[in-house]
mmCIF file of C-alpha atoms and ligand atoms in Angstrom:
data_model
loop_
_atom_site.group_PDB
_atom_site.id
_atom_site.type_symbol
_atom_site.label_atom_id
_atom_site.label_comp_id
_atom_site.label_asym_id
_atom_site.label_seq_id
_atom_site.Cartn_x
_atom_site.Cartn_y
_atom_site.Cartn_z
ATOM 1 C CA MET A 171 -23.601 -12.249 8.826
ATOM 2 C CA SER A 172 -24.394 -10.591 12.119
ATOM 3 C CA ALA A 173 -27.793 -9.030 12.791
ATOM 4 C CA TYR A 174 -26.515 -5.507 13.338
ATOM 5 C CA GLN A 175 -24.354 -5.406 10.217
ATOM 6 C CA VAL A 176 -27.210 -6.250 7.838
ATOM 7 C CA GLU A 177 -30.635 -5.702 9.405
ATOM 8 C CA GLY A 178 -30.749 -1.897 9.484
ATOM 9 C CA GLY A 179 -32.568 0.409 11.892
ATOM 10 C CA ASN A 180 -31.255 -1.174 15.095
ATOM 11 C CA THR A 181 -31.870 2.055 16.990
ATOM 12 C CA ASN A 182 -32.056 0.393 20.412
ATOM 13 C CA SER A 183 -28.457 -0.935 20.328
ATOM 14 C CA ASP A 184 -25.331 0.565 21.842
ATOM 15 C CA TRP A 185 -23.623 0.604 18.418
ATOM 16 C CA TRP A 186 -26.359 2.894 17.063
ATOM 17 C CA TRP A 187 -25.581 5.313 19.899
ATOM 18 C CA TRP A 188 -21.830 4.943 19.223
ATOM 19 C CA GLU A 189 -22.134 5.591 15.491
ATOM 20 C CA HIS A 190 -23.988 8.847 16.134
ATOM 21 C CA LYS A 191 -21.808 10.084 18.971
ATOM 22 C CA GLU A 192 -19.419 12.951 18.264
ATOM 23 C CA GLY A 193 -15.723 12.069 18.140
ATOM 24 C CA THR A 194 -15.869 8.291 17.717
ATOM 25 C CA PRO A 195 -13.800 6.628 14.971
ATOM 26 C CA CYS A 196 -16.956 5.605 13.059
ATOM 27 C CA LEU A 197 -16.819 6.735 9.450
ATOM 28 C CA GLU A 198 -20.580 6.626 8.850
ATOM 29 C CA PRO A 199 -23.776 5.348 10.510
ATOM 30 C CA SER A 200 -25.281 1.949 9.676
ATOM 31 C CA GLY A 201 -28.708 3.379 8.701
ATOM 32 C CA ASP A 202 -30.734 0.836 6.749
ATOM 33 C CA ALA A 203 -27.717 -1.488 6.480
ATOM 34 C CA CYS A 204 -28.860 -4.087 3.882
ATOM 35 C CA ASP A 205 -32.470 -4.000 5.092
ATOM 36 C CA PHE A 206 -32.073 -7.713 5.723
ATOM 37 C CA TYR A 207 -34.727 -7.394 8.425
ATOM 38 C CA HIS A 208 -37.330 -7.078 5.687
ATOM 39 C CA ARG A 209 -35.571 -8.711 2.740
ATOM 40 C CA TYR A 210 -34.487 -11.933 4.438
ATOM 41 C CA GLY A 211 -37.020 -14.030 2.493
ATOM 42 C CA ALA A 212 -35.539 -13.200 -0.907
ATOM 43 C CA ASP A 213 -31.985 -13.359 0.477
ATOM 44 C CA ILE A 214 -32.460 -16.850 1.877
ATOM 45 C CA ALA A 215 -34.217 -18.067 -1.276
ATOM 46 C CA LEU A 216 -31.297 -16.705 -3.304
ATOM 47 C CA GLN A 217 -28.875 -18.751 -1.204
ATOM 48 C CA GLY A 218 -30.932 -21.847 -1.907
ATOM 49 C CA ASP A 219 -30.822 -21.065 -5.637
ATOM 50 C CA LEU A 220 -27.075 -20.561 -5.468
ATOM 51 C CA GLY A 221 -26.689 -24.018 -3.933
ATOM 52 C CA TYR A 222 -25.623 -23.062 -0.405
ATOM 53 C CA ASN A 223 -26.429 -25.470 2.397
ATOM 54 C CA ALA A 224 -25.476 -23.532 5.546
ATOM 55 C CA PHE A 225 -26.066 -19.936 6.629
ATOM 56 C CA ARG A 226 -24.632 -18.217 9.690
ATOM 57 C CA PHE A 227 -26.591 -15.224 10.895
ATOM 58 C CA GLY A 228 -27.405 -13.476 14.145
ATOM 59 C CA ILE A 229 -30.323 -12.377 16.253
ATOM 60 C CA GLU A 230 -30.415 -8.945 17.882
ATOM 61 C CA TRP A 231 -30.783 -8.893 21.664
ATOM 62 C CA ALA A 232 -32.036 -5.266 21.599
ATOM 63 C CA ARG A 233 -35.030 -6.315 19.493
ATOM 64 C CA ILE A 234 -35.775 -9.473 21.467
ATOM 65 C CA GLU A 235 -35.526 -7.764 24.878
ATOM 66 C CA PRO A 236 -36.152 -4.078 24.124
ATOM 67 C CA ALA A 237 -36.394 -3.156 27.821
ATOM 68 C CA GLU A 238 -34.949 -5.141 30.694
ATOM 69 C CA GLY A 239 -37.067 -8.238 31.319
ATOM 70 C CA GLU A 240 -39.548 -7.410 28.520
ATOM 71 C CA PHE A 241 -39.373 -9.947 25.738
ATOM 72 C CA SER A 242 -40.865 -9.278 22.327
ATOM 73 C CA ARG A 243 -42.997 -12.098 20.950
ATOM 74 C CA ALA A 244 -43.018 -10.312 17.581
ATOM 75 C CA ALA A 245 -39.219 -10.187 17.363
ATOM 76 C CA LEU A 246 -38.884 -13.851 18.322
ATOM 77 C CA ASP A 247 -41.519 -14.769 15.725
ATOM 78 C CA HIS A 248 -39.604 -12.773 13.138
ATOM 79 C CA TYR A 249 -36.463 -14.836 13.801
ATOM 80 C CA ARG A 250 -38.549 -18.045 13.751
ATOM 81 C CA ARG A 251 -39.691 -17.127 10.252
ATOM 82 C CA MET A 252 -36.084 -16.589 9.201
ATOM 83 C CA LEU A 253 -35.016 -19.967 10.560
ATOM 84 C CA ALA A 254 -38.022 -21.643 8.948
ATOM 85 C CA ALA A 255 -37.108 -20.046 5.588
ATOM 86 C CA CYS A 256 -33.624 -21.592 5.867
ATOM 87 C CA ARG A 257 -35.118 -25.009 6.555
ATOM 88 C CA GLU A 258 -37.489 -24.632 3.603
ATOM 89 C CA HIS A 259 -34.513 -24.112 1.312
ATOM 90 C CA GLY A 260 -32.454 -26.973 2.726
ATOM 91 C CA ILE A 261 -30.090 -24.604 4.538
ATOM 92 C CA VAL A 262 -28.719 -25.425 7.998
ATOM 93 C CA PRO A 263 -28.921 -22.291 10.174
ATOM 94 C CA ILE A 264 -25.899 -21.515 12.360
ATOM 95 C CA LEU A 265 -27.295 -18.950 14.768
ATOM 96 C CA THR A 266 -25.234 -16.384 16.691
ATOM 97 C CA PHE A 267 -26.886 -15.097 19.872
ATOM 98 C CA HIS A 268 -24.519 -12.203 20.475
ATOM 99 C CA HIS A 269 -22.338 -10.377 17.945
ATOM 100 C CA PHE A 270 -20.740 -7.246 19.482
ATOM 101 C CA THR A 271 -23.917 -5.213 20.192
ATOM 102 C CA LEU A 272 -25.853 -4.700 23.438
ATOM 103 C CA PRO A 273 -29.340 -3.344 24.118
ATOM 104 C CA MET A 274 -29.223 0.318 25.215
ATOM 105 C CA TRP A 275 -30.684 -0.463 28.637
ATOM 106 C CA LEU A 276 -27.790 -2.806 29.350
ATOM 107 C CA HIS A 277 -25.261 -0.306 28.004
ATOM 108 C CA GLN A 278 -26.720 2.209 30.467
ATOM 109 C CA GLN A 279 -26.257 -0.279 33.301
ATOM 110 C CA GLY A 280 -22.538 -0.635 32.501
ATOM 111 C CA GLY A 281 -22.611 -3.120 29.613
ATOM 112 C CA PHE A 282 -20.137 -5.991 29.677
ATOM 113 C CA ARG A 283 -18.622 -4.768 32.935
ATOM 114 C CA SER A 284 -21.934 -4.788 34.788
ATOM 115 C CA PRO A 285 -21.977 -7.587 37.398
ATOM 116 C CA ARG A 286 -25.453 -8.525 36.182
ATOM 117 C CA PHE A 287 -24.444 -9.011 32.542
ATOM 118 C CA PRO A 288 -23.764 -12.811 32.749
ATOM 119 C CA GLU A 289 -27.113 -13.562 34.371
ATOM 120 C CA GLN A 290 -28.949 -11.262 31.963
ATOM 121 C CA PHE A 291 -27.263 -12.973 29.022
ATOM 122 C CA GLU A 292 -28.246 -16.371 30.427
ATOM 123 C CA ARG A 293 -31.895 -15.299 30.674
ATOM 124 C CA TYR A 294 -31.847 -13.913 27.115
ATOM 125 C CA CYS A 295 -30.325 -17.169 25.807
ATOM 126 C CA ASP A 296 -32.905 -19.193 27.700
ATOM 127 C CA ARG A 297 -35.836 -17.218 26.267
ATOM 128 C CA ALA A 298 -34.473 -17.112 22.708
ATOM 129 C CA ALA A 299 -33.568 -20.823 22.721
ATOM 130 C CA ALA A 300 -37.010 -21.735 24.071
ATOM 131 C CA ALA A 301 -38.647 -19.851 21.202
ATOM 132 C CA LEU A 302 -36.285 -20.825 18.380
ATOM 133 C CA GLY A 303 -34.506 -23.996 19.446
ATOM 134 C CA ASP A 304 -36.360 -26.541 17.310
ATOM 135 C CA LEU A 305 -35.257 -24.748 14.125
ATOM 136 C CA ILE A 306 -31.614 -24.009 14.990
ATOM 137 C CA GLY A 307 -28.857 -26.139 13.454
ATOM 138 C CA TYR A 308 -25.891 -24.937 15.523
ATOM 139 C CA ALA A 309 -25.885 -22.227 18.186
ATOM 140 C CA CYS A 310 -22.996 -19.795 18.793
ATOM 141 C CA THR A 311 -23.231 -17.963 22.100
ATOM 142 C CA ILE A 312 -20.903 -14.995 21.592
ATOM 143 C CA ASN A 313 -18.910 -13.802 18.594
ATOM 144 C CA GLU A 314 -15.247 -13.006 19.243
ATOM 145 C CA PRO A 315 -15.501 -12.035 22.901
ATOM 146 C CA GLN A 316 -11.766 -12.046 23.525
ATOM 147 C CA GLY A 317 -11.108 -8.500 22.258
ATOM 148 C CA LEU A 318 -14.226 -6.763 23.602
ATOM 149 C CA GLY A 319 -12.703 -5.748 26.955
ATOM 150 C CA LEU A 320 -9.628 -4.210 25.368
ATOM 151 C CA SER A 321 -11.397 -2.443 22.491
ATOM 152 C CA GLY A 322 -14.253 -1.001 24.573
ATOM 153 C CA TYR A 323 -12.449 -0.075 27.794
ATOM 154 C CA VAL A 324 -8.748 0.416 27.056
ATOM 155 C CA LEU A 325 -8.497 1.488 23.412
ATOM 156 C CA GLY A 326 -11.893 3.215 23.280
ATOM 157 C CA ILE A 327 -12.588 2.121 19.694
ATOM 158 C CA ASN A 328 -15.855 0.260 20.436
ATOM 159 C CA PRO A 329 -18.707 1.102 22.796
ATOM 160 C CA PRO A 330 -18.652 2.189 25.567
ATOM 161 C CA GLY A 331 -15.582 4.036 24.239
ATOM 162 C CA ARG A 332 -13.584 4.214 27.463
ATOM 163 C CA LYS A 333 -9.846 4.684 27.341
ATOM 164 C CA GLY A 334 -7.325 3.321 29.799
ATOM 165 C CA ASP A 335 -9.945 1.631 31.996
ATOM 166 C CA VAL A 336 -7.925 -1.498 32.711
ATOM 167 C CA GLU A 337 -10.184 -2.517 35.570
ATOM 168 C CA GLY A 338 -13.262 -2.202 33.324
ATOM 169 C CA ALA A 339 -11.574 -4.318 30.647
ATOM 170 C CA GLY A 340 -10.747 -6.988 33.226
ATOM 171 C CA LEU A 341 -14.310 -7.075 34.543
ATOM 172 C CA ALA A 342 -15.710 -7.233 31.003
ATOM 173 C CA THR A 343 -13.375 -10.108 30.152
ATOM 174 C CA GLU A 344 -14.349 -12.139 33.220
ATOM 175 C CA ASN A 345 -18.051 -11.423 32.674
ATOM 176 C CA LEU A 346 -17.894 -12.503 29.037
ATOM 177 C CA LEU A 347 -16.280 -15.809 30.008
ATOM 178 C CA GLU A 348 -19.002 -16.367 32.592
ATOM 179 C CA ALA A 349 -21.695 -15.269 30.139
ATOM 180 C CA HIS A 350 -20.533 -17.883 27.625
ATOM 181 C CA ARG A 351 -20.552 -20.590 30.295
ATOM 182 C CA ARG A 352 -24.066 -19.698 31.452
ATOM 183 C CA GLY A 353 -25.491 -18.931 28.016
ATOM 184 C CA ALA A 354 -24.209 -22.201 26.540
ATOM 185 C CA ALA A 355 -25.753 -24.211 29.384
ATOM 186 C CA ALA A 356 -29.097 -22.412 28.979
ATOM 187 C CA ILE A 357 -29.249 -23.004 25.216
ATOM 188 C CA ARG A 358 -28.190 -26.631 25.538
ATOM 189 C CA GLN A 359 -30.803 -27.223 28.203
ATOM 190 C CA ARG A 360 -33.651 -25.602 26.257
ATOM 191 C CA ALA A 361 -32.861 -26.432 22.678
ATOM 192 C CA LYS A 362 -30.783 -29.622 22.669
ATOM 193 C CA VAL A 363 -28.667 -28.290 19.788
ATOM 194 C CA PRO A 364 -24.865 -28.239 19.444
ATOM 195 C CA VAL A 365 -23.527 -25.113 21.164
ATOM 196 C CA GLY A 366 -20.155 -23.405 20.873
ATOM 197 C CA ILE A 367 -18.297 -20.108 20.866
ATOM 198 C CA CYS A 368 -16.827 -18.292 17.826
ATOM 199 C CA LEU A 369 -13.285 -17.052 18.337
ATOM 200 C CA ALA A 370 -11.056 -14.781 16.282
ATOM 201 C CA ILE A 371 -7.899 -16.829 15.895
ATOM 202 C CA PRO A 372 -5.246 -14.996 13.906
ATOM 203 C CA ASP A 373 -2.363 -17.111 12.638
ATOM 204 C CA LEU A 374 0.505 -15.751 14.755
ATOM 205 C CA GLN A 375 3.919 -16.617 13.343
ATOM 206 C CA TYR A 376 7.041 -15.866 15.355
ATOM 207 C CA GLU A 377 10.390 -16.116 13.607
ATOM 208 C CA ASP A 378 13.626 -17.020 15.347
ATOM 209 C CA GLY A 379 14.688 -14.192 17.591
ATOM 210 C CA ALA A 380 11.199 -12.612 17.873
ATOM 211 C CA LEU A 381 10.819 -11.122 21.320
ATOM 212 C CA PRO A 382 8.018 -12.708 23.300
ATOM 213 C CA GLY A 383 5.635 -10.141 24.727
ATOM 214 C CA ASP A 384 6.159 -7.808 21.802
ATOM 215 C CA SER A 385 3.395 -8.586 19.369
ATOM 216 C CA GLY A 386 0.433 -6.867 21.024
ATOM 217 C CA PHE A 387 -1.482 -10.135 20.768
ATOM 218 C CA GLU A 388 -0.302 -11.671 24.047
ATOM 219 C CA LEU A 389 -3.299 -10.574 26.098
ATOM 220 C CA GLU A 390 -5.779 -11.619 23.451
ATOM 221 C CA SER A 391 -4.034 -14.995 23.101
ATOM 222 C CA ALA A 392 -4.123 -15.519 26.850
ATOM 223 C CA ILE A 393 -7.877 -14.821 26.858
ATOM 224 C CA ASN A 394 -8.346 -17.157 23.883
ATOM 225 C CA ASP A 395 -6.553 -19.873 25.858
ATOM 226 C CA ARG A 396 -9.169 -19.522 28.590
ATOM 227 C CA TYR A 397 -11.947 -19.902 26.000
ATOM 228 C CA PHE A 398 -10.170 -22.955 24.561
ATOM 229 C CA GLU A 399 -10.274 -24.458 28.060
ATOM 230 C CA LEU A 400 -14.009 -23.704 28.395
ATOM 231 C CA ALA A 401 -14.649 -25.040 24.900
ATOM 232 C CA ARG A 402 -13.595 -28.520 26.010
ATOM 233 C CA ASP A 403 -17.125 -28.743 27.473
ATOM 234 C CA ASP A 404 -18.757 -27.424 24.286
ATOM 235 C CA ASP A 405 -20.037 -29.276 21.236
ATOM 236 C CA PHE A 406 -17.891 -27.401 18.715
ATOM 237 C CA ILE A 407 -15.668 -24.393 18.366
ATOM 238 C CA GLY A 408 -16.172 -21.682 15.718
ATOM 239 C CA VAL A 409 -12.869 -20.720 14.069
ATOM 240 C CA GLN A 410 -12.584 -17.284 12.435
ATOM 241 C CA THR A 411 -9.510 -15.897 10.770
ATOM 242 C CA TYR A 412 -8.575 -13.387 8.094
ATOM 243 C CA THR A 413 -4.793 -13.273 7.948
ATOM 244 C CA ARG A 414 -1.515 -14.048 9.648
ATOM 245 C CA PHE A 415 0.675 -11.720 11.685
ATOM 246 C CA ARG A 416 4.421 -12.269 11.546
ATOM 247 C CA PHE A 417 6.979 -11.118 14.055
ATOM 248 C CA GLY A 418 10.733 -11.025 13.751
ATOM 249 C CA PRO A 419 13.492 -9.800 16.079
ATOM 250 C CA GLU A 420 12.823 -6.202 15.001
ATOM 251 C CA GLY A 421 9.053 -6.433 15.584
ATOM 252 C CA PRO A 422 6.099 -6.888 13.192
ATOM 253 C CA ARG A 423 6.941 -8.059 9.674
ATOM 254 C CA GLY A 424 5.047 -6.793 6.618
ATOM 255 C CA PRO A 425 3.289 -6.714 4.345
ATOM 256 C CA GLY A 426 0.107 -5.643 6.034
ATOM 257 C CA HIS A 427 -0.790 -3.771 9.183
ATOM 258 C CA VAL A 428 -1.021 -5.331 12.580
ATOM 259 C CA TRP A 429 -4.118 -3.256 13.320
ATOM 260 C CA SER A 430 -6.454 -1.811 10.709
ATOM 261 C CA ASP A 431 -6.099 1.937 10.419
ATOM 262 C CA LEU A 432 -9.425 3.736 10.098
ATOM 263 C CA SER A 433 -8.050 7.008 8.846
ATOM 264 C CA ARG A 434 -6.379 5.369 5.880
ATOM 265 C CA GLU A 435 -7.897 5.142 2.387
ATOM 266 C CA LEU A 436 -8.599 1.529 1.491
ATOM 267 C CA SER A 437 -5.674 0.876 -0.789
ATOM 268 C CA GLU A 438 -5.623 -2.731 -1.782
ATOM 269 C CA THR A 439 -2.460 -4.179 -3.294
ATOM 270 C CA ASP A 440 -1.512 -7.623 -4.600
ATOM 271 C CA GLU A 441 -0.197 -8.416 -1.169
ATOM 272 C CA THR A 442 -2.785 -6.738 1.061
ATOM 273 C CA THR A 443 -6.592 -6.642 1.254
ATOM 274 C CA GLN A 444 -8.837 -3.575 1.618
ATOM 275 C CA MET A 445 -8.581 -4.002 5.393
ATOM 276 C CA GLY A 446 -4.810 -3.617 5.159
ATOM 277 C CA TYR A 447 -4.301 -7.256 6.114
ATOM 278 C CA GLU A 448 -1.750 -9.426 4.378
ATOM 279 C CA TYR A 449 -3.385 -11.584 1.685
ATOM 280 C CA TYR A 450 -2.727 -14.970 3.240
ATOM 281 C CA PRO A 451 -5.596 -17.462 2.940
ATOM 282 C CA LYS A 452 -3.440 -20.223 4.435
ATOM 283 C CA ALA A 453 -3.896 -18.525 7.823
ATOM 284 C CA LEU A 454 -7.028 -20.622 8.173
ATOM 285 C CA GLY A 455 -4.949 -23.806 8.485
ATOM 286 C CA GLY A 456 -2.896 -22.302 11.311
ATOM 287 C CA ALA A 457 -6.081 -21.239 13.126
ATOM 288 C CA ILE A 458 -7.781 -24.626 12.709
ATOM 289 C CA ARG A 459 -4.723 -26.515 13.945
ATOM 290 C CA ARG A 460 -4.387 -24.192 16.940
ATOM 291 C CA ALA A 461 -8.055 -24.596 17.906
ATOM 292 C CA TRP A 462 -7.877 -28.373 17.505
ATOM 293 C CA LYS A 463 -4.766 -28.705 19.649
ATOM 294 C CA SER A 464 -5.852 -26.240 22.308
ATOM 295 C CA THR A 465 -9.296 -27.757 22.861
ATOM 296 C CA GLY A 466 -8.112 -31.362 22.975
ATOM 297 C CA GLY A 467 -9.856 -32.034 19.651
ATOM 298 C CA ILE A 468 -13.458 -30.854 19.740
ATOM 299 C CA PRO A 469 -15.298 -30.566 16.378
ATOM 300 C CA ILE A 470 -14.546 -27.392 14.442
ATOM 301 C CA LEU A 471 -16.851 -25.204 12.386
ATOM 302 C CA VAL A 472 -15.122 -22.592 10.254
ATOM 303 C CA THR A 473 -17.616 -19.820 10.981
ATOM 304 C CA GLU A 474 -15.749 -16.937 9.296
ATOM 305 C CA SER A 475 -13.127 -16.821 6.550
ATOM 306 C CA GLY A 476 -13.103 -13.988 4.063
ATOM 307 C CA ILE A 477 -11.511 -11.136 2.206
ATOM 308 C CA ALA A 478 -12.423 -7.496 1.622
ATOM 309 C CA THR A 479 -11.495 -6.850 -1.981
ATOM 310 C CA ALA A 480 -12.575 -4.893 -5.022
ATOM 311 C CA ALA A 481 -11.373 -7.769 -7.260
ATOM 312 C CA ASP A 482 -13.851 -10.605 -7.154
ATOM 313 C CA SER A 483 -11.543 -13.121 -8.881
ATOM 314 C CA LYS A 484 -9.127 -12.571 -5.993
ATOM 315 C CA ARG A 485 -11.990 -13.522 -3.660
ATOM 316 C CA ILE A 486 -12.367 -16.789 -5.568
ATOM 317 C CA SER A 487 -8.649 -17.581 -5.245
ATOM 318 C CA PHE A 488 -8.798 -16.691 -1.548
ATOM 319 C CA ILE A 489 -11.715 -19.045 -0.845
ATOM 320 C CA ASP A 490 -10.221 -21.772 -3.012
ATOM 321 C CA ALA A 491 -6.901 -21.596 -1.128
ATOM 322 C CA ALA A 492 -8.576 -21.383 2.301
ATOM 323 C CA MET A 493 -10.721 -24.417 1.499
ATOM 324 C CA ARG A 494 -7.725 -26.411 0.240
ATOM 325 C CA GLU A 495 -6.040 -25.609 3.548
ATOM 326 C CA THR A 496 -9.158 -26.816 5.375
ATOM 327 C CA ARG A 497 -9.069 -30.000 3.324
ATOM 328 C CA ALA A 498 -5.420 -30.522 4.333
ATOM 329 C CA CYS A 499 -6.462 -30.198 7.989
ATOM 330 C CA ILE A 500 -9.204 -32.796 7.490
ATOM 331 C CA ALA A 501 -6.648 -35.123 5.859
ATOM 332 C CA GLU A 502 -4.520 -34.729 9.014
ATOM 333 C CA GLY A 503 -7.438 -36.117 11.011
ATOM 334 C CA ILE A 504 -8.949 -32.836 12.269
ATOM 335 C CA ASP A 505 -12.737 -32.901 12.546
ATOM 336 C CA VAL A 506 -13.814 -29.815 10.524
ATOM 337 C CA ARG A 507 -17.516 -29.697 9.733
ATOM 338 C CA SER A 508 -18.150 -26.447 7.895
ATOM 339 C CA TYR A 509 -16.667 -23.642 5.854
ATOM 340 C CA VAL A 510 -18.707 -20.444 6.075
ATOM 341 C CA TYR A 511 -17.498 -17.497 4.013
ATOM 342 C CA TRP A 512 -17.669 -13.978 5.494
ATOM 343 C CA SER A 513 -19.781 -12.463 4.206
ATOM 344 C CA LEU A 514 -22.818 -13.339 2.127
ATOM 345 C CA MET A 515 -23.217 -9.697 1.120
ATOM 346 C CA ASP A 516 -21.391 -6.394 1.430
ATOM 347 C CA ASN A 517 -22.434 -4.995 4.776
ATOM 348 C CA PHE A 518 -21.750 -2.527 7.569
ATOM 349 C CA GLU A 519 -18.132 -3.131 8.535
ATOM 350 C CA TRP A 520 -18.431 -1.440 11.953
ATOM 351 C CA ALA A 521 -16.281 1.690 12.261
ATOM 352 C CA PHE A 522 -15.218 1.354 8.589
ATOM 353 C CA GLY A 523 -18.829 1.751 7.471
ATOM 354 C CA TYR A 524 -19.598 0.492 3.983
ATOM 355 C CA LYS A 525 -16.139 0.964 2.463
ATOM 356 C CA PRO A 526 -14.771 -2.598 2.662
ATOM 357 C CA THR A 527 -16.502 -5.069 0.368
ATOM 358 C CA PHE A 528 -16.455 -8.607 1.775
ATOM 359 C CA GLY A 529 -19.574 -9.817 -0.044
ATOM 360 C CA LEU A 530 -20.213 -12.703 -2.396
ATOM 361 C CA ILE A 531 -23.158 -10.491 -3.279
ATOM 362 C CA GLU A 532 -22.819 -6.808 -4.048
ATOM 363 C CA VAL A 533 -25.379 -4.494 -2.442
ATOM 364 C CA ASP A 534 -26.212 -1.290 -4.291
ATOM 365 C CA ARG A 535 -25.975 1.380 -1.591
ATOM 366 C CA LYS A 536 -28.673 3.536 -3.237
ATOM 367 C CA THR A 537 -31.326 0.938 -4.042
ATOM 368 C CA LEU A 538 -30.145 -1.927 -1.785
ATOM 369 C CA ALA A 539 -30.514 -4.229 -4.817
ATOM 370 C CA ARG A 540 -28.516 -7.460 -4.606
ATOM 371 C CA ARG A 541 -26.110 -8.520 -7.361
ATOM 372 C CA PRO A 542 -24.392 -11.871 -6.905
ATOM 373 C CA ARG A 543 -20.745 -11.710 -7.946
ATOM 374 C CA PRO A 544 -19.025 -14.532 -9.888
ATOM 375 C CA SER A 545 -17.619 -15.756 -6.541
ATOM 376 C CA ALA A 546 -21.199 -16.336 -5.311
ATOM 377 C CA TYR A 547 -21.849 -18.739 -8.204
ATOM 378 C CA TRP A 548 -18.410 -20.330 -7.913
ATOM 379 C CA LEU A 549 -18.993 -21.128 -4.228
ATOM 380 C CA GLY A 550 -22.467 -22.460 -5.004
ATOM 381 C CA ASP A 551 -20.957 -24.905 -7.522
ATOM 382 C CA VAL A 552 -18.478 -26.076 -4.885
ATOM 383 C CA ALA A 553 -21.282 -26.547 -2.342
ATOM 384 C CA ARG A 554 -23.393 -28.496 -4.822
ATOM 385 C CA ALA A 555 -20.486 -30.706 -5.899
ATOM 386 C CA GLY A 556 -19.355 -31.163 -2.283
ATOM 387 C CA THR A 557 -15.768 -30.825 -3.468
ATOM 388 C CA LEU A 558 -13.322 -28.311 -4.912
ATOM 389 C CA PRO A 559 -12.682 -28.240 -8.665
ATOM 390 C CA ALA A 560 -9.463 -29.900 -9.848
ATOM 391 C CA THR A 561 -8.072 -26.601 -11.125
ATOM 392 C CA ARG A 562 -7.605 -23.668 -8.784
ATOM 393 C CA GLY A 563 -10.219 -20.946 -9.051
ATOM 394 C CA GLY A 564 -9.786 -17.189 -9.453
ATOM 395 C CA THR A 565 -6.776 -14.991 -10.069
ATOM 396 C CA GLY A 566 -4.806 -12.471 -8.068
ATOM 397 C CA GLY A 567 -3.390 -12.320 -4.600
ATOM 398 C CA ALA A 568 0.267 -12.689 -3.783
HETATM 399 C C1 BGC B 10 -16.296 -10.024 12.831
HETATM 400 C C2 BGC B 10 -17.216 -9.426 11.788
HETATM 401 C C3 BGC B 10 -16.456 -8.533 10.836
HETATM 402 C C4 BGC B 10 -15.378 -9.366 10.178
HETATM 403 C C5 BGC B 10 -14.591 -8.663 9.095
HETATM 404 C C6 BGC B 10 -14.963 -10.453 12.283
HETATM 405 O O1 BGC B 10 -13.976 -10.258 13.201
HETATM 406 O O2 BGC B 10 -16.933 -11.081 13.494
HETATM 407 O O3 BGC B 10 -18.259 -8.757 12.440
HETATM 408 O O4 BGC B 10 -17.283 -7.936 9.897
HETATM 409 O O5 BGC B 10 -14.482 -9.789 11.164
HETATM 410 O O6 BGC B 10 -13.751 -7.662 9.585
#
């Protein structure tokens, strides 16, 4: 989970501003989210009871550094308590330092495109790692940086919401690469924990005759290649994937959309998920193999794999199939060290608001009560056993 999507009340972040701004694609504001900021104790204990042994979550820069150069002891202590709760329950914390959101003061200075962003990120990483390092299991610098330039500056679908600013997107992209380099070094220096970056790696499949340059993913892939190069100096790479995208001579091949369409009702079918993606859990294998090859074989953590669905038994089949694919990769000699499902609970899915349900745990939107779904127990049994059951779990999915 990321901090912003579950904590609630992150009023000092650029996404809060974006959600409340007139004319953005956001369907609803995040509000209290899952109130994880206050309920983390029970949520972490529940994971222990379920049998989970790893938990990926994020810290919010806007809380830790609410004004430029002013660090909050209280916020850092809060995150220390969260990490300590994981340790108490035998859970290894995988901590993300940056997951899409920026403090408002940095947004006002130009955000990712500001020339000072890399050095400011380095300082934030240094301070957070100094305060939290002894409790962290694995540290992720930035979540899915490769699309942030395009979405925020060219497409205008994320903050700062600029359209057609190709120069801004280029500056943001270069700054994010530099920020990862500097942030990783700062964390490694302070905390002596394994550090890596989490990348969105869709399984891109080109059929014979597909026209290169036609998929819309070329730029993102080129940026990913630069992160793969940087990752050779890292301790692991975080692999995140949700589906495949196929291309034939006539362009994209269905089922499923190449990009999620916000205006659309979430109509899930046997072949597609609530996000409009093709149901294709095997995509994880393609992503793992690509990351392994492109980084010259650094250890892999699967940091996100998941499905937005209203049918929980389909979630079980999805996880079962994705894990079997991971197991096949391990059998091929690839060093995969974790499988982390996205997400522990239903949460704020950015511009889509609370419509898509990714959670192992259902969250009642009125009372915020948690209700573990059958998939939550199924995954706990797998974690406890340390292996998949002989028979495939769940039903549904094409
Ligand atoms: C992001 C998450 C998001 C998930 C599901 C990932 O790309 O890291 O923040 O909720 O996809 O769409």
